[in-house]
């Protein structure tokens, strides 16, 4: 269960900012519907993203998240439901 209550919109904003920093873009240049791999997010970036999500949310985030849900939009939708991490 999440230690923070977050919406899909908040997650999307957080993820766009983190991904943008990782790949050298601005958050506005990161399309939440684009597959992460297509915008330059590799496996190292994906693991960093999981670690940052865990810290921000205060709970464990599955390592496979970016592969199971390959876009920011899909990750946000999945994590916004509390039962997704239970």
Tab-separated table of C-alpha atoms in Angstrom, residues 11-70:
chain	number	residue	atom	x	y	z
A	11	UNK	CA	2.520	10.667	-10.877
A	12	UNK	CA	2.650	11.746	-14.508
A	13	UNK	CA	4.101	15.125	-13.537
A	14	UNK	CA	6.697	13.480	-11.270
A	15	UNK	CA	7.674	10.914	-13.900
A	16	UNK	CA	7.872	13.452	-16.746
A	17	UNK	CA	10.243	15.543	-14.650
A	18	UNK	CA	12.460	12.618	-13.708
A	19	UNK	CA	12.569	11.149	-17.206
A	20	UNK	CA	13.280	14.564	-18.717
A	21	UNK	CA	16.236	15.062	-16.378
A	22	UNK	CA	17.569	11.580	-17.174
A	23	UNK	CA	17.509	12.020	-20.936
A	24	UNK	CA	18.251	15.738	-21.223
A	25	UNK	CA	14.852	17.131	-22.199
A	26	UNK	CA	12.360	19.455	-20.565
A	27	UNK	CA	9.285	17.868	-18.960
A	28	UNK	CA	7.106	19.412	-21.670
A	29	UNK	CA	9.105	17.522	-24.303
A	30	UNK	CA	8.357	14.140	-22.683
A	31	UNK	CA	5.199	12.576	-24.109
A	32	UNK	CA	3.553	10.465	-21.382
A	33	UNK	CA	2.069	8.184	-24.047
A	34	UNK	CA	5.407	7.470	-25.746
A	35	UNK	CA	7.108	4.157	-24.983
A	36	UNK	CA	9.979	4.879	-22.603
A	37	UNK	CA	12.449	2.959	-24.755
A	38	UNK	CA	11.557	5.107	-27.772
A	39	UNK	CA	12.526	8.309	-25.961
A	40	UNK	CA	15.878	7.044	-24.717
A	41	UNK	CA	15.085	5.427	-21.369
A	42	UNK	CA	17.308	2.367	-21.064
A	43	UNK	CA	17.389	-0.320	-18.366
A	44	UNK	CA	19.719	1.718	-16.139
A	45	UNK	CA	17.390	4.721	-16.356
A	46	UNK	CA	14.412	2.464	-15.623
A	47	UNK	CA	16.018	1.155	-12.431
A	48	UNK	CA	16.863	4.717	-11.355
A	49	UNK	CA	13.258	5.679	-11.994
A	50	UNK	CA	12.002	2.811	-9.826
A	51	UNK	CA	14.344	3.857	-7.008
A	52	UNK	CA	13.161	7.476	-7.213
A	53	UNK	CA	9.523	6.366	-7.229
A	54	UNK	CA	10.111	4.214	-4.149
A	55	UNK	CA	11.645	7.145	-2.306
A	56	UNK	CA	8.913	9.570	-3.368
A	57	UNK	CA	6.027	7.184	-2.662
A	58	UNK	CA	7.507	5.658	0.471
A	59	UNK	CA	6.877	2.083	-0.617
A	60	UNK	CA	8.335	-0.739	-2.689
A	61	UNK	CA	7.878	-0.409	-6.451
A	62	UNK	CA	8.337	-3.555	-8.562
A	63	UNK	CA	11.608	-3.636	-10.536
A	64	UNK	CA	9.744	-4.730	-13.662
A	65	UNK	CA	7.457	-1.675	-13.652
A	66	UNK	CA	8.892	0.045	-16.740
A	67	UNK	CA	8.771	-3.181	-18.744
A	68	UNK	CA	5.282	-4.198	-17.669
A	69	UNK	CA	3.919	-0.670	-18.142
A	70	UNK	CA	6.148	0.860	-20.839
